[in-house]
Coordinates of C-alpha atoms in Angstrom, one line a residue:
M14 CA 20.5 -15.2 -17.0
A15 CA 17.8 -16.9 -15.3
V16 CA 14.7 -15.4 -13.4
S17 CA 13.8 -16.3 -9.6
E18 CA 10.5 -16.0 -8.2
G19 CA 9.2 -12.6 -6.7
A20 CA 11.6 -10.6 -4.1
L21 CA 9.4 -10.8 -1.8
A22 CA 8.4 -14.5 -1.5
G23 CA 7.9 -16.4 1.7
V24 CA 7.0 -13.0 3.0
K25 CA 3.4 -12.9 5.0
V26 CA 0.7 -9.8 4.8
L27 CA -1.8 -9.8 7.5
D28 CA -4.2 -7.1 6.1
L29 CA -6.8 -5.4 7.9
S30 CA -7.0 -2.4 5.8
R31 CA -10.1 -1.3 3.2
I32 CA -10.4 1.6 0.7
L33 CA -7.4 2.2 -0.8
A34 CA -3.5 3.4 0.9
G35 CA -3.8 -0.2 2.6
P36 CA -4.8 -1.8 0.1
T37 CA -2.4 -0.1 -2.5
C38 CA 0.3 -0.7 0.0
T39 CA -0.9 -5.1 0.2
Q40 CA -0.9 -4.9 -3.3
L41 CA 2.1 -3.7 -4.2
L42 CA 3.7 -6.0 -1.6
G43 CA 2.0 -9.0 -3.3
D44 CA 2.7 -8.2 -6.2
L45 CA 6.4 -8.4 -5.4
G46 CA 5.8 -12.2 -4.3
A47 CA 4.4 -11.4 -1.1
S48 CA 1.2 -14.1 0.3
V49 CA -1.1 -11.7 1.6
L50 CA -4.6 -12.2 3.2
K51 CA -7.0 -9.8 3.3
I52 CA -9.4 -9.7 6.5
E53 CA -12.8 -8.5 5.3
N54 CA -15.7 -8.0 7.5
P55 CA -18.6 -10.3 7.0
V56 CA -21.1 -8.1 8.8
T57 CA -20.5 -5.7 6.0
G58 CA -19.7 -7.7 2.7
G59 CA -16.6 -6.6 3.1
D60 CA -14.4 -3.8 1.6
D61 CA -16.6 -0.6 1.3
T62 CA -14.9 -0.3 -2.5
R63 CA -16.6 -3.6 -3.5
Q64 CA -20.0 -1.2 -3.5
W65 CA -17.8 1.9 -4.7
G66 CA -19.7 0.9 -8.5
P67 CA -20.4 0.8 -11.0
P68 CA -18.5 -0.6 -13.3
Y69 CA -18.8 -3.9 -11.9
V70 CA -17.2 -7.4 -13.6
T71 CA -20.2 -9.4 -14.6
D72 CA -20.3 -13.0 -15.1
A73 CA -21.2 -14.8 -18.4
D74 CA -25.2 -14.4 -17.8
G75 CA -25.0 -10.2 -17.4
N76 CA -25.1 -10.7 -13.6
A77 CA -22.6 -8.0 -11.5
S78 CA -20.3 -9.4 -9.4
D79 CA -19.0 -8.0 -6.1
L80 CA -15.9 -7.0 -8.5
S81 CA -16.0 -3.2 -8.5
A82 CA -13.9 -1.4 -11.0
Y83 CA -12.5 0.4 -7.7
F84 CA -11.9 -2.9 -5.6
M85 CA -10.0 -4.3 -8.6
S86 CA -7.5 -1.5 -8.6
A87 CA -5.9 -1.8 -5.6
N88 CA -6.4 -6.1 -4.7
R89 CA -5.1 -8.7 -7.1
N90 CA -2.2 -10.8 -5.5
K91 CA -4.4 -11.6 -2.3
K92 CA -7.0 -14.0 -0.4
S93 CA -10.0 -13.0 1.1
V94 CA -10.8 -14.4 4.2
A95 CA -14.3 -13.3 5.9
V96 CA -13.4 -12.6 9.9
D97 CA -15.4 -10.9 12.4
I98 CA -13.0 -9.3 14.2
T99 CA -15.8 -7.9 16.9
T100 CA -16.2 -11.5 18.1
P101 CA -13.9 -13.4 20.4
D102 CA -13.9 -16.2 17.8
G103 CA -12.9 -14.1 15.3
Q104 CA -10.1 -11.9 17.1
A105 CA -8.7 -15.3 18.3
T106 CA -8.7 -16.3 14.5
I107 CA -6.8 -13.2 14.2
R108 CA -4.0 -13.4 16.6
R109 CA -3.6 -17.2 15.4
L110 CA -3.1 -15.9 11.7
A111 CA -0.7 -12.5 13.3
A112 CA 1.9 -15.6 14.9
E113 CA 2.3 -16.6 11.2
A114 CA 2.7 -13.3 9.9
D115 CA 5.6 -11.2 9.5
I116 CA 3.9 -8.0 8.5
L117 CA 0.3 -6.4 10.0
I118 CA -1.3 -3.7 8.5
E119 CA -4.4 -1.9 9.3
N120 CA -6.0 1.8 9.0
F121 CA -8.5 1.9 11.7
K122 CA -9.3 4.9 13.3
P123 CA -6.3 5.1 16.6
G124 CA -7.2 3.0 19.8
G125 CA -10.2 1.3 17.4
L126 CA -8.8 -2.0 17.4
A127 CA -7.4 -1.8 21.4
K128 CA -10.9 -3.0 22.5
Y129 CA -10.5 -6.2 20.5
G130 CA -6.9 -6.4 21.5
L131 CA -5.2 -6.2 18.3
D132 CA -3.8 -2.8 18.9
Y133 CA 0.3 -2.7 18.5
A134 CA 0.6 -2.2 22.3
T135 CA -1.2 -5.4 23.1
I136 CA -0.2 -7.5 19.8
S137 CA 3.8 -7.1 20.2
K138 CA 3.9 -8.2 23.5
E139 CA 2.7 -11.6 22.1
L140 CA 5.1 -10.7 18.8
P141 CA 7.5 -8.7 19.2
G142 CA 9.5 -9.9 16.3
L143 CA 6.0 -8.6 14.0
V144 CA 6.2 -5.5 11.9
Y145 CA 3.2 -3.7 12.3
C146 CA 2.0 -0.8 9.8
S147 CA -0.9 1.6 11.5
I148 CA -2.3 3.9 8.3
S149 CA -4.8 6.3 9.7
G150 CA -6.1 10.1 8.2
Y151 CA -4.0 12.6 10.4
G152 CA -2.1 9.8 12.4
Q153 CA -1.8 7.9 16.4
T154 CA -0.6 11.5 17.9
G155 CA -1.6 15.4 17.5
P156 CA -4.7 16.8 18.2
N157 CA -6.2 15.6 15.0
A158 CA -5.8 12.1 16.2
S159 CA -9.1 11.2 16.5
K160 CA -10.5 12.5 13.5
P161 CA -11.5 10.5 10.2
G162 CA -9.6 10.6 7.6
Y163 CA -10.6 10.6 3.4
D164 CA -8.2 11.1 1.0
L165 CA -10.5 14.7 0.1
M166 CA -9.7 15.9 3.5
A167 CA -5.7 15.6 3.3
Q168 CA -5.6 17.0 -0.2
G169 CA -7.5 19.9 1.5
Y170 CA -5.5 20.0 4.7
G171 CA -2.1 19.1 3.3
G172 CA -2.4 21.7 0.9
I173 CA -2.0 20.4 -2.7
M174 CA -5.7 21.3 -3.5
S175 CA -4.8 24.9 -2.7
L176 CA -2.1 24.5 -5.6
T177 CA -4.2 22.8 -8.2
G178 CA -6.4 24.5 -10.7
E179 CA -7.2 27.3 -12.6
P180 CA -5.2 30.9 -11.6
T181 CA -9.4 32.3 -10.7
G182 CA -11.1 28.8 -10.4
A183 CA -11.9 26.8 -6.9
P184 CA -9.0 24.9 -4.9
M185 CA -9.5 21.2 -7.4
K186 CA -8.6 18.2 -6.0
V187 CA -6.3 15.4 -8.5
G188 CA -8.5 13.6 -10.2
V189 CA -7.8 9.8 -8.4
G190 CA -7.3 9.5 -5.0
I191 CA -3.8 10.2 -5.0
A192 CA -3.0 11.3 -1.4
D193 CA -4.4 7.8 -0.6
V194 CA -1.8 5.9 -3.2
M195 CA 1.1 8.1 -2.0
C196 CA 0.5 7.4 1.8
G197 CA -0.1 3.9 0.2
M198 CA 3.6 3.9 -1.3
Y199 CA 5.2 5.8 1.5
A200 CA 3.6 2.4 4.0
T201 CA 5.2 0.1 1.3
V202 CA 8.6 1.7 1.8
G203 CA 8.3 2.2 5.9
I204 CA 7.5 -1.5 5.9
L205 CA 10.3 -2.9 3.6
A206 CA 12.5 -0.6 5.7
A207 CA 11.2 -2.3 9.0
L208 CA 10.8 -5.7 8.1
R209 CA 14.9 -5.5 6.4
H210 CA 15.4 -4.0 10.6
A211 CA 13.5 -7.5 11.7
E212 CA 15.8 -10.3 9.4
R213 CA 18.9 -9.2 10.8
T214 CA 17.7 -8.2 14.4
G215 CA 14.2 -9.9 15.5
E216 CA 12.6 -6.7 16.2
G217 CA 9.4 -5.8 15.2
Q218 CA 8.2 -2.2 15.5
Q219 CA 4.9 0.0 14.7
I220 CA 4.9 2.1 11.6
D221 CA 2.7 5.2 12.6
I222 CA 1.9 6.8 8.9
A223 CA -1.0 9.2 8.4
L224 CA -2.2 10.4 4.9
V225 CA -2.1 13.9 6.0
D226 CA 1.7 13.5 6.9
A227 CA 1.9 11.8 3.7
Q228 CA 0.7 14.7 1.2
V229 CA 2.5 17.8 3.0
S230 CA 5.5 15.6 2.0
W231 CA 5.0 15.4 -1.4
L232 CA 4.0 19.0 -1.6
I233 CA 7.9 18.6 -2.7
N234 CA 9.4 22.4 -4.6
E235 CA 6.5 24.4 -3.6
G236 CA 6.7 23.8 0.2
V237 CA 10.3 24.2 0.0
N238 CA 9.1 27.5 -2.3
Y239 CA 6.6 28.9 0.7
L240 CA 9.2 28.0 3.5
T241 CA 12.3 29.6 1.6
S242 CA 10.9 32.5 0.5
G243 CA 7.6 32.6 2.9
N244 CA 5.1 33.6 0.0
V245 CA 1.9 31.6 0.3
P246 CA 1.8 29.8 -3.8
E247 CA -1.0 30.8 -6.4
R248 CA -2.6 28.0 -8.4
R249 CA -1.3 28.4 -11.9
G250 CA -3.2 26.0 -13.7
N251 CA -1.1 23.6 -15.5
G252 CA 1.4 26.0 -15.5
H253 CA 5.1 25.4 -13.3
P254 CA 6.1 27.4 -10.2
N255 CA 9.9 27.7 -11.7
I256 CA 10.2 26.9 -15.0
V257 CA 8.7 28.7 -18.3
P258 CA 6.9 28.0 -21.1
Y259 CA 5.5 25.0 -18.8
D260 CA 2.3 24.6 -19.4
V261 CA -0.3 23.4 -21.7
Y262 CA -0.9 25.2 -24.5
E263 CA -3.9 24.7 -27.2
T264 CA -3.0 24.3 -30.9
A265 CA -5.2 24.4 -34.2
D266 CA -7.1 21.6 -33.3
G267 CA -6.0 20.6 -29.6
H268 CA -3.8 21.1 -26.5
V269 CA 0.2 19.9 -26.4
I270 CA 1.9 19.8 -23.3
L271 CA 5.6 22.2 -23.8
A272 CA 8.8 21.4 -20.6
V273 CA 11.0 24.0 -22.1
G274 CA 13.4 23.2 -19.0
N275 CA 16.6 25.8 -20.6
D276 CA 17.6 28.7 -22.7
N277 CA 18.7 26.2 -25.6
Q278 CA 15.0 24.7 -25.9
F279 CA 14.0 27.7 -25.7
T280 CA 15.5 29.1 -28.8
R281 CA 15.0 26.1 -30.6
F282 CA 11.2 26.5 -29.5
C283 CA 10.9 30.1 -30.4
E284 CA 12.5 29.4 -34.4
F285 CA 9.8 26.9 -35.4
L286 CA 7.2 28.9 -34.1
G287 CA 9.1 32.1 -36.1
L288 CA 9.7 33.9 -33.0
D289 CA 13.2 34.6 -33.3
E290 CA 13.7 37.3 -31.9
L291 CA 12.5 36.0 -28.4
P292 CA 15.7 34.5 -27.1
T293 CA 17.2 37.8 -27.1
D294 CA 15.1 40.0 -25.6
E295 CA 16.2 40.5 -22.3
R296 CA 12.4 39.9 -20.9
F297 CA 12.9 36.3 -21.7
A298 CA 16.5 35.6 -22.5
T299 CA 17.0 33.1 -19.5
N300 CA 14.3 31.2 -17.1
P301 CA 14.2 34.0 -14.1
A302 CA 13.3 36.8 -17.1
R303 CA 10.8 34.2 -18.5
L304 CA 9.5 33.5 -14.7
E305 CA 9.0 37.6 -14.5
H306 CA 7.7 37.9 -17.2
R307 CA 5.3 35.0 -17.6
D308 CA 2.1 36.6 -18.5
A309 CA 4.1 39.3 -21.7
L310 CA 5.5 35.6 -22.9
N311 CA 2.5 33.7 -22.8
A312 CA 0.5 36.5 -25.0
L313 CA 3.1 35.8 -27.7
L314 CA 3.1 32.6 -27.3
R315 CA -0.4 31.0 -27.4
P316 CA -1.5 32.4 -30.2
A317 CA 1.6 31.6 -32.2
L318 CA 0.6 28.1 -30.9
L319 CA -2.4 28.5 -32.7
N320 CA -1.7 28.1 -36.0
H321 CA -0.4 24.9 -36.1
G322 CA -1.9 21.1 -35.4
T323 CA -1.3 19.0 -32.8
Q324 CA 0.9 16.5 -34.3
T325 CA 2.9 19.1 -36.1
V326 CA 3.7 20.7 -33.0
I327 CA 4.6 17.2 -31.5
R328 CA 6.6 16.1 -34.7
E329 CA 8.6 19.6 -34.8
L330 CA 9.7 20.0 -31.2
E331 CA 10.8 16.5 -31.0
A332 CA 13.2 17.1 -34.3
R333 CA 14.3 19.8 -32.6
K334 CA 15.1 18.3 -29.2
V335 CA 12.6 20.4 -27.6
P336 CA 10.5 18.4 -24.7
V337 CA 6.6 18.2 -25.8
G338 CA 3.7 15.8 -25.6
P339 CA 0.5 15.1 -26.0
V340 CA -2.8 15.1 -23.5
Q341 CA -4.4 11.8 -24.2
T342 CA -7.7 10.6 -22.8
L343 CA -7.7 7.0 -21.5
D344 CA -8.5 5.1 -24.0
Q345 CA -5.7 6.7 -26.1
V346 CA -3.1 6.1 -23.1
F347 CA -4.7 2.1 -22.9
D348 CA -4.1 1.7 -27.1
S349 CA -0.8 3.1 -27.2
D350 CA 1.9 1.0 -28.4
Q351 CA 4.1 2.3 -25.0
V352 CA 1.5 1.0 -22.7
T353 CA 1.6 -2.6 -24.7
A354 CA 5.6 -2.2 -25.0
R355 CA 5.5 -1.7 -21.1
A356 CA 2.9 -4.1 -20.3
M357 CA 1.1 -1.7 -18.1
Q358 CA -2.5 -3.3 -19.0
I359 CA -2.9 -7.2 -17.5
D360 CA -5.6 -9.5 -17.9
M361 CA -6.2 -12.1 -15.4
E362 CA -9.1 -14.8 -14.7
A363 CA -10.8 -13.9 -12.1
T364 CA -14.0 -16.2 -11.2
P365 CA -16.7 -14.1 -12.4
G366 CA -15.0 -13.8 -15.8
P367 CA -11.9 -12.4 -17.4
V368 CA -10.4 -9.0 -15.8
H369 CA -8.5 -6.1 -17.1
L370 CA -6.1 -4.6 -14.6
I371 CA -3.8 -1.9 -14.6
G372 CA 0.4 -3.2 -14.4
N373 CA 2.9 -2.6 -11.9
P374 CA 5.5 -0.3 -13.4
L375 CA 8.1 -1.9 -11.5
N376 CA 11.1 -4.4 -13.6
F377 CA 13.1 -6.5 -12.5
S378 CA 16.0 -8.3 -14.2
R379 CA 15.7 -11.3 -12.0
T380 CA 12.7 -11.2 -9.2
P381 CA 10.0 -9.8 -11.1
V382 CA 7.2 -8.8 -10.7
T383 CA 3.9 -11.3 -10.8
Y384 CA -0.3 -11.7 -11.1
R385 CA -0.7 -14.5 -9.6
H386 CA -4.5 -14.0 -8.1
A387 CA -7.1 -12.4 -9.8
P388 CA -8.9 -9.7 -6.8
P389 CA -10.7 -11.9 -4.8
T390 CA -14.8 -12.4 -4.9
F391 CA -15.6 -11.6 -0.8
G392 CA -14.8 -14.4 1.4
A393 CA -13.4 -16.5 -1.5
D394 CA -10.4 -17.9 0.3
T395 CA -11.8 -18.3 3.8
Q396 CA -13.0 -21.6 4.5
A397 CA -9.6 -23.4 2.7
V398 CA -7.1 -20.3 4.6
L399 CA -8.3 -21.2 8.2
N400 CA -9.1 -24.4 7.9
S401 CA -4.9 -25.0 6.5
K402 CA -2.5 -25.3 8.5
T403 CA -0.4 -23.4 6.3
P404 CA -2.9 -20.4 5.8
F405 CA -0.4 -18.5 4.1
K406 CA 1.0 -21.0 1.6
D407 CA 0.3 -19.1 -1.6

């Protein structure tokens, strides 16, 4: 079956965002085929994350470029256009490009674009069909709307840090900017829904999405556990609030992940460890019982697992159809046959030299993800875009 161009081919995105949430969203739209113009501030040298290094991509002589690894993680499939929106000429340029666009994305503080005449209330009068997405820390409304929002603050305010870390340790953030990334994902979903509406009706709209709102939304089972019981969840390290054993366990030579999801799996797991009596012990016979006696069960399992090496545990439990897996470092992740088979590492040619990026996880049978543009150096496309009669031509 022949494949076609990207699902969003022909969709035009004007990206006024920076850092991570907005760029995550626009990179995903670009991967799906949309044409994305990334507007960057010439006064500051562009997106802040260009300076969030090392590491940086270097040229053939070893000179560092402005392509930090952080910047590249969220900025492929875009063209960089330097525009100073604080000037009348810059504002006129943005309005001209917005008139050509289907989607505008920005992450200024609420009200921050009004003084430039680029806020939704102003621009929608001229462009009623525009899908306009505003990303902020706390949203366009509410008592915290004027406060700045960063990933770490969102993780703290939204509760995920209270659930992450060892029981006796300090609250812990997730190891990457997950609040930003998830906000970008929700923004993408909202934009595609609004675009569908605009295509059917000609009516654009504003999407108001906040890092903190997105963070609260993915508290998922722990959030609803609290709303249902009234009990504030405690940190459990790698343990699961509703399943036991579901944790990281030490082995004779490392660590292994166990995710024993039902009683039959538990029986087969215990057979491997030679603890055949546990599945008939009333304290451990069912998952609710194991949950109640979590500490007593782990006191028996952890010493038994120390008698076996990691690969032995994985091999033997996989043979018994018990969910098990390794804890891999990133070199092991990107060297794995699975990552290679799924094309989750990609290589592209950028202006300073070759770059190595993380692939898009979406696989389409007819409208595949495409990697058309490597992350751009600052302002690389300014003249070509601004002098073109078709600025969004990809």
